[in-house]
Short mmCIF file of C-alpha atoms and ligand atoms in Angstrom, two decimals:
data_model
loop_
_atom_site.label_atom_id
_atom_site.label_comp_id
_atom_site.label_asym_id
_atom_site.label_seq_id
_atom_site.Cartn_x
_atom_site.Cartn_y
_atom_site.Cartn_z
CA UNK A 1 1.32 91.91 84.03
CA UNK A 2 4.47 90.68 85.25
CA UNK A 3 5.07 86.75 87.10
CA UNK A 4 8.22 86.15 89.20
CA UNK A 5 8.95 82.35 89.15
CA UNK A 6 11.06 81.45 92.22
CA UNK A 7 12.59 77.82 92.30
CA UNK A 8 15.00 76.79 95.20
CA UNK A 9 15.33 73.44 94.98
CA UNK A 10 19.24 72.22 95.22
CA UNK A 11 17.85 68.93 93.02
CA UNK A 12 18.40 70.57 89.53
CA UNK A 13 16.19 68.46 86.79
CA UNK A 14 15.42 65.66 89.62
CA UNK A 15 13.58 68.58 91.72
CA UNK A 16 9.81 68.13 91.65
CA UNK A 17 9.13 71.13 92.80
CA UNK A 18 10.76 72.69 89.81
CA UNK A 19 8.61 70.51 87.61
CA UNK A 20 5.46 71.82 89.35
CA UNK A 21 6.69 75.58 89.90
CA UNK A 22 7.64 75.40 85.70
CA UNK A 23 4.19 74.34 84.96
CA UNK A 24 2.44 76.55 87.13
CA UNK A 25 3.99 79.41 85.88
CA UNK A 26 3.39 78.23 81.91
CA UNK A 27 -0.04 77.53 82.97
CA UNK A 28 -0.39 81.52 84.22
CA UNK A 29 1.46 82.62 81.08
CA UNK A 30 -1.09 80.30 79.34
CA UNK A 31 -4.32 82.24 81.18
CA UNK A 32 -2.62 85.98 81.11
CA UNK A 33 -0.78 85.77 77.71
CA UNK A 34 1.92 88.78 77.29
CA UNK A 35 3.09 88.62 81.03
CA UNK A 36 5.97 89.03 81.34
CA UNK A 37 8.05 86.62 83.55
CA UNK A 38 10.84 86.81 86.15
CA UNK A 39 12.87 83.58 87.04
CA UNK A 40 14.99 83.79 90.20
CA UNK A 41 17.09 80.05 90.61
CA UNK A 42 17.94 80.94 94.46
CA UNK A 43 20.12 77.53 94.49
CA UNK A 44 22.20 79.11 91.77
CA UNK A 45 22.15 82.16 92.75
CA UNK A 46 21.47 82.63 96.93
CA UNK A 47 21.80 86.10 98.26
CA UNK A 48 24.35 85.66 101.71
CA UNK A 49 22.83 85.24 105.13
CA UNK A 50 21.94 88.96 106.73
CA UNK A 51 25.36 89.93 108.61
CA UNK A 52 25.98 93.09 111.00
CA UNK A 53 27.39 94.58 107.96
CA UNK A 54 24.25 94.31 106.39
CA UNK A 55 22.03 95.94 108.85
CA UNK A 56 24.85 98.91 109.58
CA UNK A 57 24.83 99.46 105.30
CA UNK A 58 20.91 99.25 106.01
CA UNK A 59 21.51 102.24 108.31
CA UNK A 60 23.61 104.15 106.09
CA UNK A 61 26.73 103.17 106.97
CA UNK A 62 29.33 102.94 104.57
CA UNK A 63 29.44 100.05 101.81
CA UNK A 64 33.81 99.51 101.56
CA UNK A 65 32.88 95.73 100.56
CA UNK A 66 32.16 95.02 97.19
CA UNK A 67 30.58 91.60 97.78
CA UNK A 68 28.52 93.38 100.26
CA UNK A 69 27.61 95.83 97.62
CA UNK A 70 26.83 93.22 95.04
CA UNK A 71 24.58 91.48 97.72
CA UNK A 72 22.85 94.26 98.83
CA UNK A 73 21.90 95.31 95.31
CA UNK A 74 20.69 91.72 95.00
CA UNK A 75 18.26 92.14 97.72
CA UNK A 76 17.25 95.19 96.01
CA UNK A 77 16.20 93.55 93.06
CA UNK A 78 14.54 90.82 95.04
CA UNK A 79 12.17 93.50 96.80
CA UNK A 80 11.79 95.30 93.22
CA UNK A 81 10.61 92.22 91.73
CA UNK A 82 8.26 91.02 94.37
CA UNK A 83 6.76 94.84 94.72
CA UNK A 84 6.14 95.17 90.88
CA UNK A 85 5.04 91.68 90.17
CA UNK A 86 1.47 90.84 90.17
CA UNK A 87 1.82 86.71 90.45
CA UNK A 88 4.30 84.89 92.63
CA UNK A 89 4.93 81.22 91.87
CA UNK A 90 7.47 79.64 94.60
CA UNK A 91 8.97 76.20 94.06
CA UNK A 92 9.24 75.53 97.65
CA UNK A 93 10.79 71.60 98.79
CA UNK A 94 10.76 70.79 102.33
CA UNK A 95 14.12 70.69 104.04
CA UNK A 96 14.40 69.21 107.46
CA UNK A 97 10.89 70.17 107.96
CA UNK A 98 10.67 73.62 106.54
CA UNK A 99 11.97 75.66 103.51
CA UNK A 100 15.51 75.51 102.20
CA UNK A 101 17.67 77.81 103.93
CA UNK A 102 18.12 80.16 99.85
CA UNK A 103 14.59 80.63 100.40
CA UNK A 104 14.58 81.61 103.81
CA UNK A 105 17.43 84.28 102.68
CA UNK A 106 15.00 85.45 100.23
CA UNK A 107 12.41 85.79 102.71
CA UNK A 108 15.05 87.80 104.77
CA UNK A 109 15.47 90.47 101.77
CA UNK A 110 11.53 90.59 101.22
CA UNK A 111 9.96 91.47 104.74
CA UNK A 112 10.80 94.85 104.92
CA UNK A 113 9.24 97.29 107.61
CA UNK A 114 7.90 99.88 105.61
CA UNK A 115 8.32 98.41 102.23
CA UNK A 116 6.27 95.03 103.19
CA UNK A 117 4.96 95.49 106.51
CA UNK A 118 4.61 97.84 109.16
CA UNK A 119 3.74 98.48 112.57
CA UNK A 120 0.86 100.51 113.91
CA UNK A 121 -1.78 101.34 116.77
CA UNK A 122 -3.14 98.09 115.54
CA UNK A 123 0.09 95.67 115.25
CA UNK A 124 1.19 94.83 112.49
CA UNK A 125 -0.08 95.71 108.93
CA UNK A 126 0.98 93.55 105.74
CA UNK A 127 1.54 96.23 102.92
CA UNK A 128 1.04 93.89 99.59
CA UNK A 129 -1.85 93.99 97.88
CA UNK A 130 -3.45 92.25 95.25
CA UNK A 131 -1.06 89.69 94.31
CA UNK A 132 -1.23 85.91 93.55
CA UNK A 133 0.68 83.16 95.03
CA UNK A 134 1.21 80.00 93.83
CA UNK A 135 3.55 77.56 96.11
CA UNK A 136 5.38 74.50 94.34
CA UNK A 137 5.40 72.03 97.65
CA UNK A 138 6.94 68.93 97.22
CA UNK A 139 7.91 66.43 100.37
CA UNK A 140 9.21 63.14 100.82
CA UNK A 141 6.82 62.16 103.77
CA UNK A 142 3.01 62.76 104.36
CA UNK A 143 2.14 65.73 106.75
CA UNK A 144 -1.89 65.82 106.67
CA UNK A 145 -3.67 66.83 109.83
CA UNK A 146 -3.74 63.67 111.95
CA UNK A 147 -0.94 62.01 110.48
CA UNK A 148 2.56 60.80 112.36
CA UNK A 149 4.44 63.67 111.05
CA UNK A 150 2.03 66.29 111.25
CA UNK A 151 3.51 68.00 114.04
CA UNK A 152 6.52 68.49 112.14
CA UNK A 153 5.09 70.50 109.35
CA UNK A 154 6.95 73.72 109.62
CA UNK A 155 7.27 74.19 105.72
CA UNK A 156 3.97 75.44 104.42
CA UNK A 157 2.25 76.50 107.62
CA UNK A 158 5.78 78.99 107.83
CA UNK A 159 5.63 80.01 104.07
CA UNK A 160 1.66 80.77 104.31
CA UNK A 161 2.43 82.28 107.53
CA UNK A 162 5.50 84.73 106.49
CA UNK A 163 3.57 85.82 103.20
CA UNK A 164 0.48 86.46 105.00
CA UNK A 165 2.46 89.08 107.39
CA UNK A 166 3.63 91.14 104.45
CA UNK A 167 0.01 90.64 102.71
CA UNK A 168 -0.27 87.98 100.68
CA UNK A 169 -3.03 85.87 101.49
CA UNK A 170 -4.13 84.49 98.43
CA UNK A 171 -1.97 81.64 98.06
CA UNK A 172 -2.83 78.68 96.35
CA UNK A 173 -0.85 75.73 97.31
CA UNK A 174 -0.02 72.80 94.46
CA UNK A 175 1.33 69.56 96.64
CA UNK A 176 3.03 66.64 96.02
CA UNK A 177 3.89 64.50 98.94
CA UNK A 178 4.70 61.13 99.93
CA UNK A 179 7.42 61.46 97.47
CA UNK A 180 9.85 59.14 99.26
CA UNK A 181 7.46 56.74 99.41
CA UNK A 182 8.42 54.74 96.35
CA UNK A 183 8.28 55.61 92.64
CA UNK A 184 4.49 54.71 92.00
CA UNK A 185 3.24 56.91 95.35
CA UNK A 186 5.82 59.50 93.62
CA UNK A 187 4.08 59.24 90.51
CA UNK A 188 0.40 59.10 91.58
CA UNK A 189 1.35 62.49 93.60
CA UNK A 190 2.79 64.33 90.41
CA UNK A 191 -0.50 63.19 88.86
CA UNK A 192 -2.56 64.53 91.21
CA UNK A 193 -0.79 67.81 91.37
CA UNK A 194 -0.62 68.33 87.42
CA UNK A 195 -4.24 67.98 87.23
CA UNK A 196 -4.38 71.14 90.17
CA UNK A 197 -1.93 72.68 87.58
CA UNK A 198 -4.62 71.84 84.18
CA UNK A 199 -7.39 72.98 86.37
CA UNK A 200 -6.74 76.67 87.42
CA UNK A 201 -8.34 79.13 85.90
CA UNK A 202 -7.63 83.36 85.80
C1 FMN B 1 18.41 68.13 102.18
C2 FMN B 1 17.05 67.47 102.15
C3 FMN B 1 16.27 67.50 103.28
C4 FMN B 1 15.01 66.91 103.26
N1 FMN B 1 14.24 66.97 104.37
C5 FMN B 1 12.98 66.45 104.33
C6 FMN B 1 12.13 66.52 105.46
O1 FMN B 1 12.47 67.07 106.50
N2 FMN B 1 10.90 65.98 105.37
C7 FMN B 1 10.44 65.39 104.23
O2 FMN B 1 9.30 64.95 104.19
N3 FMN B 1 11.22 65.31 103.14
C8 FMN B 1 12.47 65.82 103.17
N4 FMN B 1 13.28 65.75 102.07
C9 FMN B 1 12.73 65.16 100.85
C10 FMN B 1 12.26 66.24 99.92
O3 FMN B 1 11.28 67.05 100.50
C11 FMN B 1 11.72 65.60 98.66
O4 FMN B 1 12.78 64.89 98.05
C12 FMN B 1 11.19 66.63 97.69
O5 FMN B 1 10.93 66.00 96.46
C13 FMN B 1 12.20 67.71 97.48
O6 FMN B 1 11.70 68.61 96.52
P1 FMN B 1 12.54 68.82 95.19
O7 FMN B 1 12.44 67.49 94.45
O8 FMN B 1 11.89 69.92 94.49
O9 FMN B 1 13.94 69.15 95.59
C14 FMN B 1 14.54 66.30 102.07
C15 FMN B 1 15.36 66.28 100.93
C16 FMN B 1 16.59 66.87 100.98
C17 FMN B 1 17.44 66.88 99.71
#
């Protein structure tokens, strides 16, 4: 079996979704021991917005760049990974109301029409099967159903939502929020989502 570990939060050892997404994926390692794991750090290591030059290469045009190159291959390997691996766990913070922008450019290099998705009679068809996700939320504010910000949620409802098109619909989601709300509400919401972490089973 074979995990790939995404983090892409620009907060180094302050990021709590880094602390979550790290014990998630021990806990999997933990339940299915021998996996084998992938760790992508996007905020080290962020493959470049999609250009024109990227969609002409993507057409078989020539590659006379070597960045270019270098990028494309990385968004290769991003697809490889994410085909061959049979558990996702994505550290995913909320920025300005959604996902940070290195995870977004992952997301760009992942849905794929023919690879991840495709089109059809029927619309579309998500092409990944039988894979796990976990998602690593973290989020200053509160954005339950009912709440002030609610209507600004477009972090998880996009990330469910953009996984679910390729496929992936079983997604657990681990959540700590209210994390700007002072460092006891902080605490009390790591808490809570550890004991999601201690509780998952295979
Ligand atoms: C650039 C930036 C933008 C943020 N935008 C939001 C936001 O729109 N809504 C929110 O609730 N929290 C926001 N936050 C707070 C983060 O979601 C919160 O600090 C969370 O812990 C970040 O996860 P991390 O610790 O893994 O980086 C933002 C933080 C940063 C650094």
């Amino acid at each position: 079996m074979q995990l790939l570990h995404i983090d892409s939060s620009v907060l180094g050892p302050n990021s709590a979704s880094r602390a979550l997404s790290a014990e998630i994926a021990a806990r999997q390692v933990a339940l299915h021991p021998g996996m084998t794991v992938i760790h992508r750090d996007l905020a080290t290591d962020a493959a470049l917005h999609l250009s024109s030059a990227h969609l002409a290469a993507w057409q078989g045009g020539p590659i006379e760049d070597a960045l270019l190159g270098a990028d494309l291959a990385k968004g290769g390997a991003y697809l490889e990974e994410l085909l061959t691996s049979d558990i996702v766990v994505i550290g995913a913070p909320m920025y300005n109301f959604s996902i940070p922008s290195q995870l977004k450019a992952w997301i760009d290099r992942v849905v794929v029409a023919g690879k991840t998705f495709r089109y059809g009679a029927n619309g579309a068809e998500g092409l990944l099967k039988h894979k796990k996700v976990f998602i690593a939320s973290s989020r200053g504010n509160v954005y339950t159903p009912g709440s002030a910000a609610a209507a600004l949620e477009h972090h998880e409802s996009y990330l469910t939502g953009v996984l679910s098109f390729i496929g992936l619909t079983d997604v657990t989601i681990v959540r700590a929020e209210g994390l700007a709300f002072g460092p006891e509400a902080k605490e009390a919401a790591m808490v809570k989502a550890r004991a999601n972490i201690a509780a998952m089973a295979a």
